Coordinates of C-alpha atoms in Angstrom, one line a residue:
M1 CA 25.0 51.5 -74.9
D2 CA 23.0 54.8 -74.8
Q3 CA 21.6 56.4 -71.8
R4 CA 18.4 54.7 -71.9
C5 CA 19.6 51.4 -72.0
S6 CA 22.1 51.9 -69.2
K7 CA 19.3 53.4 -67.0
I8 CA 17.1 50.1 -67.6
L9 CA 20.1 47.7 -66.9
E10 CA 21.0 49.7 -63.6
K11 CA 17.6 49.3 -62.6
V12 CA 17.7 45.4 -63.3
I13 CA 20.8 44.9 -61.3
R14 CA 19.4 46.9 -58.3
T15 CA 16.2 44.8 -58.5
L16 CA 18.1 41.8 -58.3
I17 CA 19.9 42.5 -55.2
A18 CA 17.3 44.5 -53.4
L19 CA 14.8 41.8 -54.1
P20 CA 16.6 38.7 -53.2
A21 CA 13.1 36.8 -53.4
N22 CA 10.8 38.6 -56.0
Q23 CA 7.4 37.9 -55.3
T24 CA 3.9 38.9 -57.6
E25 CA 1.1 40.2 -55.7
D26 CA -0.1 36.8 -55.4
Q27 CA 2.8 35.1 -53.9
E28 CA 3.0 37.9 -51.3
M29 CA -0.2 36.3 -49.9
Q30 CA 1.8 33.1 -49.2
P31 CA 5.3 33.7 -47.8
Q32 CA 7.8 31.8 -49.1
G33 CA 9.6 29.0 -47.5
E34 CA 13.6 29.3 -46.8
D35 CA 14.3 26.9 -49.8
D36 CA 12.2 29.3 -52.2
E37 CA 14.1 32.3 -50.9
R38 CA 17.5 30.9 -51.3
Q39 CA 16.7 29.2 -54.6
E40 CA 15.8 32.8 -55.8
E41 CA 19.0 34.1 -54.6
A42 CA 21.0 31.3 -56.1
S43 CA 19.2 32.6 -59.6
N44 CA 20.0 36.2 -59.0
Q45 CA 23.5 35.3 -58.3
G46 CA 23.5 33.4 -61.6
S47 CA 22.2 36.6 -63.4
V48 CA 24.8 38.9 -62.0
A49 CA 27.6 36.4 -62.7
A50 CA 26.2 36.3 -66.4
L51 CA 26.6 40.2 -66.7
F52 CA 30.0 40.1 -65.6
D53 CA 31.0 37.2 -68.1
R54 CA 29.1 39.3 -70.9
F55 CA 31.1 42.5 -70.0
A56 CA 34.8 40.6 -69.3
A57 CA 36.0 40.6 -72.9
N58 CA 35.7 44.5 -73.3
A59 CA 35.7 45.5 -69.7
S60 CA 38.2 48.5 -70.1
S61 CA 36.4 50.0 -73.1
I62 CA 33.0 49.5 -71.3
A63 CA 34.6 51.3 -68.4
S64 CA 35.6 54.3 -70.4
N65 CA 31.8 54.7 -71.8
A66 CA 30.1 57.6 -70.2
Y67 CA 26.8 55.5 -69.7
A68 CA 28.0 51.9 -69.5
S69 CA 30.6 52.9 -66.7
H70 CA 27.4 53.5 -64.6
V71 CA 26.3 50.1 -65.3
L72 CA 29.4 48.8 -64.2
Q73 CA 29.6 50.5 -60.9
T74 CA 26.0 49.2 -60.4
L75 CA 27.2 45.8 -60.7
I76 CA 30.4 46.0 -58.9
G77 CA 28.7 47.7 -56.1
A78 CA 26.2 44.8 -55.8
V79 CA 29.1 42.0 -55.3
P80 CA 29.5 42.5 -51.5
H81 CA 25.9 42.3 -50.9
L82 CA 25.5 39.1 -52.6
Y83 CA 28.3 37.3 -50.7
E84 CA 26.7 38.7 -47.7
Q85 CA 23.4 36.7 -48.6
M86 CA 25.6 34.1 -49.6
G87 CA 27.4 34.0 -45.8
E88 CA 23.8 34.0 -44.4
S89 CA 22.6 31.2 -46.3
E90 CA 25.4 29.1 -45.0
G91 CA 24.0 28.3 -41.6
G92 CA 20.4 28.0 -42.9
N93 CA 18.5 24.5 -42.8
L94 CA 18.0 24.0 -46.7
S95 CA 17.8 21.3 -48.7
E96 CA 20.6 19.4 -50.5
G97 CA 19.2 20.6 -54.0
V98 CA 19.3 24.2 -52.9
R99 CA 22.7 24.0 -51.1
L100 CA 24.1 22.6 -54.3
A101 CA 22.3 25.5 -56.0
L102 CA 23.9 28.2 -54.2
E103 CA 27.4 26.5 -54.1
R104 CA 27.1 26.4 -58.1
E105 CA 26.4 30.0 -58.6
R106 CA 28.9 30.9 -55.9
V107 CA 31.5 29.4 -58.0
R108 CA 30.2 30.6 -61.1
L109 CA 29.8 34.3 -59.7
E110 CA 33.8 33.9 -58.2
N111 CA 35.2 32.8 -61.4
A112 CA 32.9 35.5 -63.4
L113 CA 34.3 38.0 -61.2
Y114 CA 38.0 36.9 -61.8
V115 CA 37.9 36.9 -65.3
F116 CA 36.3 40.4 -65.5
V117 CA 38.9 42.1 -63.1
K118 CA 41.8 40.6 -64.9
G119 CA 39.8 41.8 -68.4
L120 CA 39.5 45.2 -66.9
G121 CA 43.3 45.2 -66.3
G122 CA 44.0 44.6 -69.8
E123 CA 45.0 40.8 -69.6
D124 CA 44.3 38.0 -72.0
T125 CA 40.9 36.0 -70.6
E126 CA 40.9 33.4 -73.2
E127 CA 42.9 30.9 -71.3
L128 CA 40.8 31.6 -68.2
R129 CA 37.9 29.0 -67.7
L130 CA 35.4 28.4 -65.0
G131 CA 37.0 26.4 -62.1
N132 CA 40.3 27.6 -62.9
V133 CA 40.9 30.5 -60.3
D134 CA 44.2 30.7 -59.1
E135 CA 44.2 32.4 -55.9
G136 CA 48.1 32.4 -55.5
S137 CA 48.8 34.3 -58.5
G138 CA 47.0 37.6 -58.0
G139 CA 47.6 37.6 -61.8
L140 CA 47.2 41.5 -62.1
T141 CA 50.4 42.9 -63.9
T142 CA 49.3 45.4 -66.0
T143 CA 50.1 48.3 -64.0
R144 CA 50.0 51.2 -66.8
Q145 CA 46.4 49.6 -67.9
W146 CA 45.2 50.2 -64.2
V147 CA 46.3 53.6 -64.0
S148 CA 45.0 54.7 -67.5
L149 CA 41.5 53.5 -66.0
M150 CA 42.2 55.3 -62.8
C151 CA 43.0 58.6 -64.9
D152 CA 40.1 58.4 -67.0
P153 CA 37.3 60.6 -66.4
C154 CA 34.7 57.5 -66.6
A155 CA 36.7 54.5 -65.6
T156 CA 37.8 56.4 -62.6
H157 CA 34.4 55.9 -60.8
V158 CA 34.5 52.0 -61.9
V159 CA 38.0 51.6 -60.3
R160 CA 36.8 53.3 -57.2
S161 CA 33.7 51.0 -56.8
L162 CA 36.2 48.1 -57.5
T163 CA 38.2 49.4 -54.8
L164 CA 35.3 49.4 -52.5
A165 CA 33.9 46.3 -53.4
L166 CA 37.2 44.2 -53.4
N167 CA 37.5 45.4 -49.5
G168 CA 33.9 44.0 -48.9
Y169 CA 32.3 47.6 -48.5
Q170 CA 28.7 47.9 -49.7
R171 CA 26.0 50.7 -49.6
K172 CA 23.2 50.2 -46.8
T173 CA 19.9 49.5 -48.3
D174 CA 17.3 52.2 -47.6
D175 CA 14.4 50.3 -48.7
A176 CA 14.3 46.9 -49.7
N177 CA 11.4 47.3 -52.1
T178 CA 12.8 50.2 -54.2
G179 CA 16.6 49.4 -54.1
T180 CA 17.3 52.9 -53.0
T181 CA 20.1 53.6 -50.8
K182 CA 21.1 56.1 -48.3
A183 CA 24.5 56.8 -50.3
G184 CA 22.4 58.3 -53.1
K185 CA 25.2 60.8 -54.6
R186 CA 28.4 59.5 -55.9
K187 CA 30.6 61.1 -53.4
D188 CA 28.6 59.8 -50.4
M189 CA 29.7 56.2 -51.7
E190 CA 33.3 56.9 -50.7
D191 CA 32.2 57.8 -47.2
L192 CA 33.2 54.7 -45.3
S193 CA 31.3 55.9 -42.3
A194 CA 28.0 55.5 -44.4
L195 CA 28.8 51.9 -45.8
S196 CA 28.9 48.6 -44.0
R197 CA 31.4 46.0 -44.8
T198 CA 31.1 42.1 -45.2
S199 CA 33.7 39.7 -44.5
H200 CA 31.9 37.0 -46.9
L201 CA 34.5 37.4 -49.8
P202 CA 36.5 35.1 -52.2
E203 CA 39.9 34.7 -50.7
Y204 CA 41.4 36.2 -54.1
F205 CA 39.8 39.8 -53.4
P206 CA 42.6 41.0 -50.9
L207 CA 45.2 40.0 -53.6
F208 CA 43.3 42.2 -56.4
A209 CA 42.9 44.8 -54.0
K210 CA 46.4 45.1 -52.9
H211 CA 47.5 44.9 -56.5
L212 CA 45.2 47.9 -57.0
E213 CA 47.3 49.6 -54.2
S214 CA 50.7 48.8 -55.6
C215 CA 49.8 50.0 -59.1
L216 CA 49.0 53.2 -57.4
L217 CA 52.2 53.4 -55.5
D218 CA 54.4 52.5 -58.8
A219 CA 52.5 55.6 -60.4
L220 CA 53.4 57.8 -57.6
R221 CA 57.2 56.6 -57.8
E222 CA 57.0 57.3 -61.3
D223 CA 55.5 60.9 -61.2
V224 CA 53.8 62.0 -57.9
Y225 CA 52.7 65.3 -59.6
D226 CA 50.7 63.2 -62.3
V227 CA 48.8 61.3 -59.7
C228 CA 48.3 63.8 -57.0
L229 CA 47.4 66.9 -59.6
D230 CA 45.1 64.3 -61.8
P231 CA 41.5 65.4 -61.3
Y232 CA 40.6 61.5 -61.8
C233 CA 43.6 59.7 -60.4
A234 CA 43.8 61.7 -57.4
P235 CA 40.5 60.9 -55.9
V236 CA 41.4 57.3 -56.4
L237 CA 44.6 57.6 -54.2
I238 CA 42.2 59.4 -51.5
L239 CA 39.9 56.4 -51.2
V240 CA 42.9 54.1 -51.1
M241 CA 44.1 55.9 -48.1
R242 CA 40.5 56.3 -46.5
V243 CA 40.3 52.1 -46.9
Q244 CA 43.8 51.7 -45.5
R245 CA 43.2 54.1 -42.5
D246 CA 39.5 52.5 -42.1
Q247 CA 41.3 49.0 -41.8
Q248 CA 44.0 50.5 -39.4
R249 CA 46.6 49.6 -41.7
D250 CA 48.9 52.1 -40.6
Q251 CA 52.2 50.6 -42.4
D252 CA 50.3 51.0 -45.5
V253 CA 49.1 54.5 -45.1
A254 CA 52.8 55.4 -44.1
A255 CA 54.1 53.8 -47.6
V256 CA 51.7 55.9 -49.3
A257 CA 52.8 59.0 -47.7
D258 CA 56.4 58.2 -47.9
T259 CA 56.1 57.8 -51.4
M260 CA 54.4 61.2 -52.0
L261 CA 57.1 63.3 -49.8

């Protein structure tokens, strides 16, 4: 993937999440009803799920690509926003057809994300099929694969975006018509005070988030200097501790600190 292609894909993804009800100039003269808006949202969720499906088989190599990694960051960053939309749709006065479409695309997105994250961690995704999400397993056992991604100059940003998404953090939309955000710079993405947080997330997200933290702890126990002095892995550690502190998980913060001392 070259730079031009990655820029186009990023723009497409931002358009999908910033314009849940894409309208032509003629359509803007006639406001859409709630059913039309939610149907459009379901279609956009399906498009995002299709991208995750497409990237799952080669997720780790894509994450390590200088240009493709930016696409993954944008795609992963869209996830909390999409689930926020889904949560807002639950109480709406929708037709049965639209409600079923939203539920179908929600399940599709959940499964696509599950397969993608497992693929990113280096697991075999062949046996994972739509509808077979096992929320009890966590499923991520490839610690070295995750740590290698954290230490990669490109993939580290993908892991950090994933850490934010799994914990429900999303960038605040500055202009719904352009999809621009207040947190324009990468370092600002990790300023948690500049982000909003949604509670509308799949049940397995906390399992994956905790596993990433466990992988980091294992790496610290193996060689604290390798993690703390690595220019790409250290920012992941800092972000994880910021998330723990923001969520008032004092015991988890203490566990990381004790491992480092």
